[in-house]
Short mmCIF file of C-alpha atoms and ligand atoms in Angstrom, two decimals:
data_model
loop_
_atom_site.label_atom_id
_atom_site.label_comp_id
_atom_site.label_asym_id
_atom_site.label_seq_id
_atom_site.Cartn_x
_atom_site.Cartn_y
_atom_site.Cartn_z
CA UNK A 1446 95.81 119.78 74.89
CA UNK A 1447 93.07 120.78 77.51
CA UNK A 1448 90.63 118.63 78.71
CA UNK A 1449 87.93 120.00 76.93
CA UNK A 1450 89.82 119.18 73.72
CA UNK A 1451 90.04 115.79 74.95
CA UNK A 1452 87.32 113.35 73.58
CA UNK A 1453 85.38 111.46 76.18
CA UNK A 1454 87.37 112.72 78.67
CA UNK A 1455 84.29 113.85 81.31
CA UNK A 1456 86.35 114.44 84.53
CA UNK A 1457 84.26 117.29 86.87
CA UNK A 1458 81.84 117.39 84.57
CA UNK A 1459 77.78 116.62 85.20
CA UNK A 1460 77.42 113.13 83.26
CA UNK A 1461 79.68 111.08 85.50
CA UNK A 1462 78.12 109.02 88.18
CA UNK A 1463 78.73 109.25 91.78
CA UNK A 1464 81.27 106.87 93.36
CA UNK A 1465 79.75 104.54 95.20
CA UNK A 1466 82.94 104.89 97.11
CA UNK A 1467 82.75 107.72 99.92
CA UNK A 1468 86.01 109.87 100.68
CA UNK A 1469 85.69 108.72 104.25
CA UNK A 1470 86.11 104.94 102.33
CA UNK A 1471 88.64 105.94 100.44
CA UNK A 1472 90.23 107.37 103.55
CA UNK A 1473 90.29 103.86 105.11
CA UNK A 1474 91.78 102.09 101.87
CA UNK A 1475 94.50 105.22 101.94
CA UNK A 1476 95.27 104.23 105.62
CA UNK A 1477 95.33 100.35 104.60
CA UNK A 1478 98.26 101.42 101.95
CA UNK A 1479 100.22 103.58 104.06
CA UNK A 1480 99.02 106.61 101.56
CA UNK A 1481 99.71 109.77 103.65
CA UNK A 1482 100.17 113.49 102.71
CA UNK A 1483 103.79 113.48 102.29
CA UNK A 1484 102.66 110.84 99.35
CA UNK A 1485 100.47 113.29 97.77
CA UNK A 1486 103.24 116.52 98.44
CA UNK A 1487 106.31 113.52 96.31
CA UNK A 1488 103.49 113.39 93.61
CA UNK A 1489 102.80 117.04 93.05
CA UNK A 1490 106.83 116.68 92.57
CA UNK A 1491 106.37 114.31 90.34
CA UNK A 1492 103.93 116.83 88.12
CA UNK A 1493 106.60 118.97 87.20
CA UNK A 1494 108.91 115.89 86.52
CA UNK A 1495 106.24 114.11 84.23
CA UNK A 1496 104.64 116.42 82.70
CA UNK A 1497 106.84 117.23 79.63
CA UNK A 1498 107.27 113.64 79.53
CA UNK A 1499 103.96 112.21 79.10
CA UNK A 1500 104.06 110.98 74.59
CA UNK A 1501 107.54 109.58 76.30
CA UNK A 1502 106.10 107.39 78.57
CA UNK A 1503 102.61 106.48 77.12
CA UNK A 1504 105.63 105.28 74.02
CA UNK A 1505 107.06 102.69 76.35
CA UNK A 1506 103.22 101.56 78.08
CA UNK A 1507 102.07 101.44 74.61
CA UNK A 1508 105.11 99.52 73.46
CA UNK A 1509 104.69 97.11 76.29
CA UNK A 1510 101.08 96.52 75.87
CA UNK A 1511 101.15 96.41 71.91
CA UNK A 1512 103.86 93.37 72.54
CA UNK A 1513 101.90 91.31 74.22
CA UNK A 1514 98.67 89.51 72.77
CA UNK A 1515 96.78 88.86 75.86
CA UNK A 1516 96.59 92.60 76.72
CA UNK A 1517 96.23 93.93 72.94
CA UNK A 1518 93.26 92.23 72.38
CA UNK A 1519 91.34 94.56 74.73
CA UNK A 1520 91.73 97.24 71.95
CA UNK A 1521 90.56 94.48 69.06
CA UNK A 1522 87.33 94.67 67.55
CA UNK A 1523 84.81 91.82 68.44
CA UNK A 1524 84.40 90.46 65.41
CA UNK A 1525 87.33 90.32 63.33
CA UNK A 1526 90.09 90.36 66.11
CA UNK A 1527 91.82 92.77 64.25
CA UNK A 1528 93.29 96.01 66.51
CA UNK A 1529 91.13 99.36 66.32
CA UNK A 1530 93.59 101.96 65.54
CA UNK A 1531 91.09 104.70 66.40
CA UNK A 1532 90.14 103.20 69.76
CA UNK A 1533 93.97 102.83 70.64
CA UNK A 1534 94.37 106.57 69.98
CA UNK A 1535 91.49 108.18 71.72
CA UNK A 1536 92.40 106.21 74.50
CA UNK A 1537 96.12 107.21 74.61
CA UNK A 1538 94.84 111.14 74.98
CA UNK A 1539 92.80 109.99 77.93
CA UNK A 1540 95.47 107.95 79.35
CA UNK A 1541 98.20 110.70 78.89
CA UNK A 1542 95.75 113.04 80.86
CA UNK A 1543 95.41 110.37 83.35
CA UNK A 1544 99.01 110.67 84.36
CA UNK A 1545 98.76 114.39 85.08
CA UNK A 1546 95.74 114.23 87.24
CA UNK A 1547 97.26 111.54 89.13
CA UNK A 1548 100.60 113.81 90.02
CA UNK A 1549 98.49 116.47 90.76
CA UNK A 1550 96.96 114.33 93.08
CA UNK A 1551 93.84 116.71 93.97
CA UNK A 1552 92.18 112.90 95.43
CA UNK A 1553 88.46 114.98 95.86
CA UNK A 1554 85.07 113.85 95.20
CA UNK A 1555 85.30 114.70 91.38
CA UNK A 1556 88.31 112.40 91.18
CA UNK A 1557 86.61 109.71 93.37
CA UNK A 1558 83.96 109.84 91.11
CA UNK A 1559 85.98 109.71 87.93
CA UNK A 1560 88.02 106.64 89.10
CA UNK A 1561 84.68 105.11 89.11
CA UNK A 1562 83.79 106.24 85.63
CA UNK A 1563 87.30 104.68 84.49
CA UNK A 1564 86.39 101.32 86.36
CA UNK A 1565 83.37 100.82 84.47
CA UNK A 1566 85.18 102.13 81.16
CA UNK A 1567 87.19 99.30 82.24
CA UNK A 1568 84.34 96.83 82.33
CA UNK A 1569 81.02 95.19 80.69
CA UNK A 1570 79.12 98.48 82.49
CA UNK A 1571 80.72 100.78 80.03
CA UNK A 1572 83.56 99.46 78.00
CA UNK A 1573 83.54 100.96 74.09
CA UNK A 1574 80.99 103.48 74.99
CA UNK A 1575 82.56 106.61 75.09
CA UNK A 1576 84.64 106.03 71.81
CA UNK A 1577 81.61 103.92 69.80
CA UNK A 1578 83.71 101.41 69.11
CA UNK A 1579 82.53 97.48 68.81
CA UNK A 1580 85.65 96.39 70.25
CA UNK A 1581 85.72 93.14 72.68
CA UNK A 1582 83.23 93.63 75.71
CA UNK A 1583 85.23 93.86 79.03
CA UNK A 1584 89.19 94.31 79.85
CA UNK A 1585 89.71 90.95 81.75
CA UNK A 1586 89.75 91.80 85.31
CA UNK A 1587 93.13 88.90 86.07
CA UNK A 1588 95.04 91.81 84.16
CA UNK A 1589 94.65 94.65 86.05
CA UNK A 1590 95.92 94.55 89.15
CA UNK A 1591 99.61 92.32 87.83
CA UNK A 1592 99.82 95.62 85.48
CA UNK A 1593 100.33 98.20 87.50
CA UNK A 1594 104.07 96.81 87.86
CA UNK A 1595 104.84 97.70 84.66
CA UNK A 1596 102.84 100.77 84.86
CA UNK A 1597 104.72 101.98 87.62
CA UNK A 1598 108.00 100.49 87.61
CA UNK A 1599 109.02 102.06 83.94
CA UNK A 1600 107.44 105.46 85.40
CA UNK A 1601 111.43 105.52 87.31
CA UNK A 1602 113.96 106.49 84.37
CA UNK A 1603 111.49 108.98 83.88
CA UNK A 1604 110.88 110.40 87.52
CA UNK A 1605 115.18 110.52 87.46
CA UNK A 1606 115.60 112.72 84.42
CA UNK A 1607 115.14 115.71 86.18
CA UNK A 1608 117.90 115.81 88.67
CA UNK A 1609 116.20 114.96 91.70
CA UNK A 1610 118.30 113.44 94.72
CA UNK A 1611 117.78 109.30 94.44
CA UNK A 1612 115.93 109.68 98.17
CA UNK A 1613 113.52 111.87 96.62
CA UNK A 1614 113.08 109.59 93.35
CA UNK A 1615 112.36 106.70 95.62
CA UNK A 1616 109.65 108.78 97.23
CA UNK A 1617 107.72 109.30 94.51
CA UNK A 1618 108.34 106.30 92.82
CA UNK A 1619 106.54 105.10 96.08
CA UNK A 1620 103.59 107.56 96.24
CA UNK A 1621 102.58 106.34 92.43
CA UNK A 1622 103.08 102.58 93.72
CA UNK A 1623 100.62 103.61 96.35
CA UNK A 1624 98.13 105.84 94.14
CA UNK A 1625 98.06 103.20 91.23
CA UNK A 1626 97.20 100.59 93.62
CA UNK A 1627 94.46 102.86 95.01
CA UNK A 1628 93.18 103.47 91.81
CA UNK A 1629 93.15 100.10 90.38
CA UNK A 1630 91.12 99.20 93.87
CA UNK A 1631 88.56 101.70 93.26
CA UNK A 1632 88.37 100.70 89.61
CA UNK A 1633 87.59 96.99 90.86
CA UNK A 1634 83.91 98.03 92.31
CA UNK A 1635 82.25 97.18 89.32
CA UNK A 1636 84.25 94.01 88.78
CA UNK A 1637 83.43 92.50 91.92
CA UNK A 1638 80.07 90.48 93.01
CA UNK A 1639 77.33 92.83 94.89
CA UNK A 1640 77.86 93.12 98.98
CA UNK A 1641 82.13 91.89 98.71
CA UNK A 1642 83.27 94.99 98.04
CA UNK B 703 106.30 74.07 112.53
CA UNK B 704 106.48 71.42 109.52
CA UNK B 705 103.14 71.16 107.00
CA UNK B 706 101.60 68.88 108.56
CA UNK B 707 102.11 70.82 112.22
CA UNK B 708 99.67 73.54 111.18
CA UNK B 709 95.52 73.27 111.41
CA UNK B 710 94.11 74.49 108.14
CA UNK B 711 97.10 74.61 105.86
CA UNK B 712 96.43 72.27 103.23
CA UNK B 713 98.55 72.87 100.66
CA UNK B 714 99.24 69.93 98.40
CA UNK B 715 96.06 67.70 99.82
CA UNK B 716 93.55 66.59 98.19
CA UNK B 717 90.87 68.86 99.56
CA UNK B 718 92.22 71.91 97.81
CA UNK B 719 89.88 72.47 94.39
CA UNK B 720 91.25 73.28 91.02
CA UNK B 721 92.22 76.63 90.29
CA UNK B 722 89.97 77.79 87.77
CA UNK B 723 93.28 79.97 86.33
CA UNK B 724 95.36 77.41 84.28
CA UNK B 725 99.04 76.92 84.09
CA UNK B 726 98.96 78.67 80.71
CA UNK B 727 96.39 81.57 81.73
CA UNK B 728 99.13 82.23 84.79
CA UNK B 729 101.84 82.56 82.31
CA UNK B 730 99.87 85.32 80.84
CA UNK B 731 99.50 86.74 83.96
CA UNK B 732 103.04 86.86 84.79
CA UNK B 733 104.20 88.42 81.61
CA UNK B 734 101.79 91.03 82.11
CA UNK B 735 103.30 91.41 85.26
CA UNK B 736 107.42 91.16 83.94
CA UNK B 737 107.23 88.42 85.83
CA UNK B 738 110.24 86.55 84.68
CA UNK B 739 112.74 83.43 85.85
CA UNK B 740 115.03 85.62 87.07
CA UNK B 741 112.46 87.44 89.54
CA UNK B 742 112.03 83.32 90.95
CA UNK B 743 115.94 83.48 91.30
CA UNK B 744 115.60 86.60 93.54
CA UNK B 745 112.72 85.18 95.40
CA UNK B 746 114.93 82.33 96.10
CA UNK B 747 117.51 84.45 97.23
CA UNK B 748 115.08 85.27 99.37
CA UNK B 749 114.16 82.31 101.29
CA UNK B 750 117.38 81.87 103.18
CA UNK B 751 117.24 85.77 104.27
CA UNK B 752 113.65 85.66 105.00
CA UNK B 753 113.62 82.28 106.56
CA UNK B 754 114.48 83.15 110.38
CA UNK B 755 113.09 86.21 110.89
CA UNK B 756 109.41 84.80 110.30
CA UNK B 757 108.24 85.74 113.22
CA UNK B 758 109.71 89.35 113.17
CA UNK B 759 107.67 90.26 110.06
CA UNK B 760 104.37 88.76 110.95
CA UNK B 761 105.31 91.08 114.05
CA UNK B 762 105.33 93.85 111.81
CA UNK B 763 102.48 92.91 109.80
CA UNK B 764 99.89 91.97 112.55
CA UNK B 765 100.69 95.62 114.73
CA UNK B 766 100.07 97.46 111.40
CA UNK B 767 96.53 95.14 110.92
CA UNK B 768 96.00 95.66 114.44
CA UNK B 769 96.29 99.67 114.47
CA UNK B 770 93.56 99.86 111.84
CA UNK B 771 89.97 99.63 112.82
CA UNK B 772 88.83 98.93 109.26
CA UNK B 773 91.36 96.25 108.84
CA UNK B 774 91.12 94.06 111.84
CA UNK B 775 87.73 94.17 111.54
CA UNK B 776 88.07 91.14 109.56
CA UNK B 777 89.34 88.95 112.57
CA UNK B 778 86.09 90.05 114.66
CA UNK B 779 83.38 88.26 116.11
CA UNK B 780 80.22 88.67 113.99
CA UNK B 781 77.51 89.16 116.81
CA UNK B 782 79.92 90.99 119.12
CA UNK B 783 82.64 93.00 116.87
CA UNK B 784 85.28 91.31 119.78
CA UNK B 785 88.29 90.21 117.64
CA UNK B 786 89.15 86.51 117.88
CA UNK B 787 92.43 85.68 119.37
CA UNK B 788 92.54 82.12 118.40
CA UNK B 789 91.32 83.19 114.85
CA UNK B 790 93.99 85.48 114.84
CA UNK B 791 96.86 83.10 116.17
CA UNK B 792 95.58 80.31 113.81
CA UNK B 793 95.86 82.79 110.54
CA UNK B 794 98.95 83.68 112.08
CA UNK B 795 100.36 80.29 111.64
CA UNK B 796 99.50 79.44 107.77
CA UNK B 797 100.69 83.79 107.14
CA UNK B 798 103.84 82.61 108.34
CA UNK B 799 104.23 79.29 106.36
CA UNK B 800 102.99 81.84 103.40
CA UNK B 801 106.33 83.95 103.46
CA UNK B 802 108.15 80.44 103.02
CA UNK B 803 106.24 79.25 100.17
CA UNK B 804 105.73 82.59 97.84
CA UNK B 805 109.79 82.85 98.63
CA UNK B 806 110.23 79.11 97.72
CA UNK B 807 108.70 80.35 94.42
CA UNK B 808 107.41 76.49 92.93
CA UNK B 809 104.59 77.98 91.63
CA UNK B 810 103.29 74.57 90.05
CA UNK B 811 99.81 73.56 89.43
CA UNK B 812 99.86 72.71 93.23
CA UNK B 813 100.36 75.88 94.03
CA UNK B 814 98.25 77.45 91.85
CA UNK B 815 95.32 75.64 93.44
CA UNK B 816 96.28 76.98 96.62
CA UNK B 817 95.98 80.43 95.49
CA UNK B 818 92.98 79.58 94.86
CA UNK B 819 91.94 78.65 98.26
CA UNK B 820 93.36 81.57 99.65
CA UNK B 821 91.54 83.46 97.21
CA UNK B 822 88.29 81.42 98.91
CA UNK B 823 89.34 81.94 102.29
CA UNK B 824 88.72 85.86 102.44
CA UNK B 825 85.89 85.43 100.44
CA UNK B 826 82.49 84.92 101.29
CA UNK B 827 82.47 81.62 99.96
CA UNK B 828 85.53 79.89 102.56
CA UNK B 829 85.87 82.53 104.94
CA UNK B 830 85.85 81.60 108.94
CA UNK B 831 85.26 77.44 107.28
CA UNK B 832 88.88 76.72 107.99
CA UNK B 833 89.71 77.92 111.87
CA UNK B 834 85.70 76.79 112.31
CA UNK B 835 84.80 80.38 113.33
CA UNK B 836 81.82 82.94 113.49
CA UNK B 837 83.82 86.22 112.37
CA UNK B 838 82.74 88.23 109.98
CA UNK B 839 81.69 87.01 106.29
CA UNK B 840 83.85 88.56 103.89
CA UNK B 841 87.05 90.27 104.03
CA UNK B 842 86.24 93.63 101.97
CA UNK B 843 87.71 93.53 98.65
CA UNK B 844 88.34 97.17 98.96
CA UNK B 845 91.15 96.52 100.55
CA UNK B 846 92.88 93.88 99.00
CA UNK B 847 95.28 95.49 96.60
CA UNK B 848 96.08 98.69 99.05
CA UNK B 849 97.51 96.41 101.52
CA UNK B 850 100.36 95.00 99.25
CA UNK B 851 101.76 98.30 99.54
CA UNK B 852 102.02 97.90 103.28
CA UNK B 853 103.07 93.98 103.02
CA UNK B 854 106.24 93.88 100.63
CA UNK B 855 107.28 97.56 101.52
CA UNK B 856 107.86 96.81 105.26
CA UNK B 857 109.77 93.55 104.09
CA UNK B 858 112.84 95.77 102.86
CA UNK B 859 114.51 95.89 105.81
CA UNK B 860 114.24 92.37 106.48
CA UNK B 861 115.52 91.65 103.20
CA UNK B 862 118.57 93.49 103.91
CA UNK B 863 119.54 92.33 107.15
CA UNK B 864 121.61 89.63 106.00
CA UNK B 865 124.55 91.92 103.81
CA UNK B 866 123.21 90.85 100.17
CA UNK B 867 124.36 93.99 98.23
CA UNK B 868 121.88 96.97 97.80
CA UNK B 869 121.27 95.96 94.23
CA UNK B 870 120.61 92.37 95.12
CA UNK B 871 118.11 93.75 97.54
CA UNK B 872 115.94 96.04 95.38
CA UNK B 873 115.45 92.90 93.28
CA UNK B 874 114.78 90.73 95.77
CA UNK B 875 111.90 93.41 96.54
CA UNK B 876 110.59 93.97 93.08
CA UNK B 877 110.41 89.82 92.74
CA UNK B 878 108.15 89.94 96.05
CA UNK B 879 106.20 92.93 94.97
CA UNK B 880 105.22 91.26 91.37
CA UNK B 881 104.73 88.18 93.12
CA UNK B 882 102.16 89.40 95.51
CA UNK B 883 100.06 91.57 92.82
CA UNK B 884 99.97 88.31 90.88
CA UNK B 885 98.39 86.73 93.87
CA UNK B 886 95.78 88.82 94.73
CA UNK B 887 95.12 89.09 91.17
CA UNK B 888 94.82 84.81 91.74
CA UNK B 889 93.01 85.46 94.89
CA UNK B 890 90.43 87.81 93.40
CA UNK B 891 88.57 85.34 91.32
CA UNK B 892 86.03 83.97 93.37
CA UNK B 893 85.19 88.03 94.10
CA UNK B 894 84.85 88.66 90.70
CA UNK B 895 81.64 89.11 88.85
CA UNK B 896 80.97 85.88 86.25
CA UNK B 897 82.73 86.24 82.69
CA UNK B 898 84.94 89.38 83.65
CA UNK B 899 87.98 87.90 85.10
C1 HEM C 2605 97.36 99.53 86.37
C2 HEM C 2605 96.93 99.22 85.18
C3 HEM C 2605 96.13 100.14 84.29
C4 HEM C 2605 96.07 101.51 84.24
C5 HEM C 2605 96.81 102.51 85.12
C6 HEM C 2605 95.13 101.86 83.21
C7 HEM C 2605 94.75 103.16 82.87
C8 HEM C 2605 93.78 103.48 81.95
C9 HEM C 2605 93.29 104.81 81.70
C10 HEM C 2605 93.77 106.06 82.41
C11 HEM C 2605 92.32 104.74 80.75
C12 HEM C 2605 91.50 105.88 80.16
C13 HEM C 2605 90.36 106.26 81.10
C14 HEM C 2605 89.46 107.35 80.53
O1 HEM C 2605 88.61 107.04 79.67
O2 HEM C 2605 89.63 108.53 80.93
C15 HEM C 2605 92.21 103.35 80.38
C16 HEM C 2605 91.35 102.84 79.44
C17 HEM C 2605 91.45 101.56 78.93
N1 HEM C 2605 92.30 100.57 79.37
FE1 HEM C 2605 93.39 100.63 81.05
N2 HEM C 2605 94.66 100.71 82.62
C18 HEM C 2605 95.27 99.66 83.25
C19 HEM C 2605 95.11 98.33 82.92
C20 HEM C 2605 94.59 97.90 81.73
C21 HEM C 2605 94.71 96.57 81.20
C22 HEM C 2605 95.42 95.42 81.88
C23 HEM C 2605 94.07 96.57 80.00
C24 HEM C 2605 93.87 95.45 79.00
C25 HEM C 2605 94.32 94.24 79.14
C26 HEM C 2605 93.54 97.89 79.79
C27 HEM C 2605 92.80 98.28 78.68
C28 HEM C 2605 92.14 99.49 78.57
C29 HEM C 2605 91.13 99.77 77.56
C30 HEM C 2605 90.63 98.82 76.48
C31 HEM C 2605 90.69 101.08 77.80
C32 HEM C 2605 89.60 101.83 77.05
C33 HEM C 2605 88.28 101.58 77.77
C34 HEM C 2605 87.10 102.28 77.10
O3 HEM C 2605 86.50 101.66 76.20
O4 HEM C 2605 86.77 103.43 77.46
N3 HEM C 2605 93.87 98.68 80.86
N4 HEM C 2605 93.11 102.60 81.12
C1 HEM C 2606 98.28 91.66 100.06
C2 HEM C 2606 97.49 91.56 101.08
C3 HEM C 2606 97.24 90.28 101.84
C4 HEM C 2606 98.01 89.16 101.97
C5 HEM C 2606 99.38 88.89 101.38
C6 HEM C 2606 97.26 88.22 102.80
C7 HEM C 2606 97.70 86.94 103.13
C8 HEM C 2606 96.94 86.01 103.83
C9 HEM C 2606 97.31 84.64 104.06
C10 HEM C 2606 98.60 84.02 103.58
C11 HEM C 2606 96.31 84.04 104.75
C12 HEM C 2606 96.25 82.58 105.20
C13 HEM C 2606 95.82 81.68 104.07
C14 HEM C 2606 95.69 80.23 104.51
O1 HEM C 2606 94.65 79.89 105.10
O2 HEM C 2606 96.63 79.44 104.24
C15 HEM C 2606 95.30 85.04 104.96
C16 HEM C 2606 94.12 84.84 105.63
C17 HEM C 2606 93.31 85.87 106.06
N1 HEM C 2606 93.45 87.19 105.75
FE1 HEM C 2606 94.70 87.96 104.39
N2 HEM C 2606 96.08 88.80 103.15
C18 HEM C 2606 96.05 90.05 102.62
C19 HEM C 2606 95.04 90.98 102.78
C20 HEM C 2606 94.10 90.90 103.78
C21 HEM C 2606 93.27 91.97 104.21
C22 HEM C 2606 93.27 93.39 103.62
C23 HEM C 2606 92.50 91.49 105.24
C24 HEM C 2606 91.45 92.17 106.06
C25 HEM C 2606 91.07 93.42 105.94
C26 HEM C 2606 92.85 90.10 105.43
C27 HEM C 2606 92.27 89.26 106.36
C28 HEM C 2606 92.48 87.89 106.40
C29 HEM C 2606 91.65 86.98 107.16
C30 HEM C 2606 90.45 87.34 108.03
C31 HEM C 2606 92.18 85.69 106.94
C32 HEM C 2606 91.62 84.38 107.46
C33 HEM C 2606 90.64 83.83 106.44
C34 HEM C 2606 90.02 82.51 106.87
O3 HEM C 2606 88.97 82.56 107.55
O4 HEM C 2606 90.57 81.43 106.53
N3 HEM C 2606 93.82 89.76 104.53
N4 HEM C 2606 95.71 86.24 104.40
#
């Protein structure tokens, strides 16, 4: 699927907002997480891993998020409480996508810019928007950040399939700890009271 | 240095507030998190390899703080931007007593509340209050969840200094990596925006 095929997806293009994140900012949080080049070079190696891979892996994210209430009931609808089939789907193209552009790890001002855009999809700002759905109003933020264990510890059966040495799985088993962490920092800006950032 | 030995840890007293996360909200936490008993096992395991090379890894962590402008920026002087080596040596004291309790893993109501203050202390509402010092207000939030990268990756070694196998190691790393995302997931409330945590 290309991105233009993908709904709401709005990467590069003209209606996303400018991070309020510089790259020189971002280039202090990389330094704070030890996030170098040879991080981005182990997740371009991960692209060619992953990428066949992705309706394997959003199965088992899916799975683990569809299994447990507290995290489900993002995807419910306000009033009823019952799950939004449509939301969950539109979403999964998005999030599929989302692993790609993170191994290709081209970390410019586009993709500073859409991290923000996925922060706020995240939150009040701009939750339900893009897929006009009247689903509950925010993902809470206490989820986010003990997720991306999950998130990135299943990514390693996956990153192994291809019949890379174990040193090299490590590494970019590492670089995605490191870039989902990143990410999930820059996705906290609207989340967090003005001037604490 | 017992409890009682070091200024500003006050852990278990009575001038430590109630979390505003509950018992039951934390358990949703650490399931989001696979957080699971046998991840307190492994943290236990822990203790006794962690416990007498304190020093060594606040070694560690304070000359990787130290080399980043950004990042020890936190520690200085507001008027002057001079860092403040008693602030410094005084953090350094309730850091260290911090390895012993997240590795003692009784994460009880007591405990919870502590998180809590911690979660105050880098904020703008506790920061400097405890070591009675005029550094700057706020740690950035920014880099909060980048750093854990840094923190439990450079405790590998340590871990496996004391001839647990490598198995027993890698989970004895995992355990401290879910543990720290779920606290600074605990420690990010009081920067959070009202009704979105
Ligand atoms: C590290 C953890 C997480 C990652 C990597 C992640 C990733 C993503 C991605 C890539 C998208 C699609 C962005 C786009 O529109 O292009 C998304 C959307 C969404 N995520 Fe997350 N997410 C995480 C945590 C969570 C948690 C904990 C929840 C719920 C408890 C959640 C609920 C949602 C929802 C409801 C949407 C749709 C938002 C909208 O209305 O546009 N996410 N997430
Ligand atoms: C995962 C990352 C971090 C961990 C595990 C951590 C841990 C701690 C601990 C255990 C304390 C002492 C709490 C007490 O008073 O008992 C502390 C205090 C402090 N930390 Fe952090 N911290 C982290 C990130 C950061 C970052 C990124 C900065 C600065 C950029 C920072 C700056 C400080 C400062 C300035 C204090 C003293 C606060 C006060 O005035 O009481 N910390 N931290």
């Amino acid at each position: 699927m290309t991105q233009s095929q993908i709904p709401g997806y709005t990467y590069g293009t003209g209606t996303v907002l400018r991070s309020p994140v510089s790259l020189q900012d971002f280039q202090e949080m990389k330094a704070a997480a030890m996030f170098t080049d040879e991080d981005i070079r182990y997740l371009k190696m991960s692209y060619d891993v992953l990428s066949d891979q992705v309706e394997a892996i959003l199965d088992v994210w899916y799975n683990f998020f569809a299994a447990q209430p507290q995290l489900r009931h993002a995807f419910d609808q306000k009033g009823t409480g019952k799950p939004e089939p449509k939301y969950l789907a539109a979403v999964r193209k998005r999030f599929g996508r989302w692993i790609l552009d993170t191994a290709r790890a081209e970390y410019d001002q586009e993709w500073l810019d859409y991290q923000y855009e996925i922060g706020r999809r995240h939150c009040k700002e701009a939750k339900n928007e893009t897929d006009h759905v009247d689903a509950v109003e925010y993902v809470s933020f206490r989820y986010l950040i003990p997720t991306v264990y999950p998130i990135v510890s299943t990514l390693k059966p996956f990153l192994a399939r291809k019949g890379h040495s174990p040193a090299d799985v490590e590494k970019m088993y590492e670089a995605w700890m490191k870039s989902v962490l990143l990410q999930v920092a820059l996705w906290s800006y609207p989340y967090v009271k003005d001037g604490e950032y």
